[in-house]
Amino acid sequence: MSDKRVKTPMEHLNIGEFNRGQSSKLIRGLVEEDKTAFIQKNGKPIAVVMSYERYQRMFEQGLDINEF
């Protein structure tokens, strides 16, 4: 039996949505749905946003993103 997980692509959010005052709504949605998203500018990823709970799970499993 395979232990592979199905990978789903990250959501892509445009930086313009944050600039139009939608940042609170967008981040709240990511946290509530426990998702991770790329923030894009001019169609290119410039940052990644994730919930604190997701970050904590990664850190507890030995992945500290600050080391990369």
Coordinates of C-alpha atoms in Angstrom, one line a residue:
M1 CA 0.0 0.0 0.0
S2 CA 1.4 3.4 -1.0
D3 CA 1.7 6.2 1.6
K4 CA 1.7 9.0 -1.0
R5 CA -0.5 12.0 -0.3
V6 CA -2.4 13.8 -3.1
K7 CA -0.8 17.2 -3.5
T8 CA -3.1 20.1 -4.3
P9 CA -1.8 23.3 -5.9
M10 CA -1.5 26.4 -3.8
E11 CA -4.0 29.2 -4.2
H12 CA -2.7 32.3 -6.0
L13 CA -3.6 35.7 -4.7
N14 CA -2.8 38.9 -6.5
I15 CA -0.9 41.6 -4.5
G16 CA -3.5 44.1 -5.9
E17 CA -6.2 42.4 -3.8
F18 CA -4.1 43.2 -0.7
N19 CA -3.6 46.8 -1.9
R20 CA -7.4 47.3 -2.2
G21 CA -7.9 46.6 1.5
Q22 CA -8.8 42.9 1.1
S23 CA -5.8 41.6 3.1
S24 CA -7.7 40.8 6.3
K25 CA -10.4 38.9 4.4
L26 CA -7.9 37.0 2.3
I27 CA -5.7 36.0 5.3
R28 CA -8.7 35.1 7.4
G29 CA -9.9 32.7 4.6
L30 CA -6.5 31.0 4.4
V31 CA -6.4 30.5 8.2
E32 CA -10.0 29.2 8.4
E33 CA -9.4 26.7 5.6
D34 CA -5.8 25.9 6.7
K35 CA -4.4 26.7 3.3
T36 CA -1.2 28.2 1.9
A37 CA -1.1 30.7 -0.9
F38 CA 1.3 32.4 -3.3
I39 CA 1.1 36.2 -3.4
Q40 CA 1.7 37.3 -7.0
K41 CA 2.8 40.6 -8.5
N42 CA 2.5 40.9 -12.3
G43 CA 1.7 37.2 -12.5
K44 CA 4.9 36.1 -10.7
P45 CA 5.0 34.6 -7.2
I46 CA 6.7 37.0 -4.7
A47 CA 5.7 35.6 -1.3
V48 CA 4.0 32.7 0.4
V49 CA 1.4 33.1 3.2
M50 CA 0.3 30.4 5.6
S51 CA -1.5 30.1 8.9
Y52 CA 0.4 30.0 12.1
E53 CA -1.0 26.6 12.9
R54 CA 0.5 25.2 9.6
Y55 CA 3.8 26.8 10.4
Q56 CA 3.8 25.3 13.8
R57 CA 3.1 21.8 12.4
M58 CA 6.0 22.2 10.0
F59 CA 8.3 23.3 12.8
E60 CA 7.3 20.5 15.0
Q61 CA 8.1 18.0 12.2
G62 CA 11.6 19.5 12.0
L63 CA 11.2 21.9 9.2
D64 CA 12.3 25.4 10.1
I65 CA 11.8 27.6 7.0
N66 CA 14.1 30.2 8.5
E67 CA 17.0 27.9 7.8
F68 CA 16.6 28.0 4.1

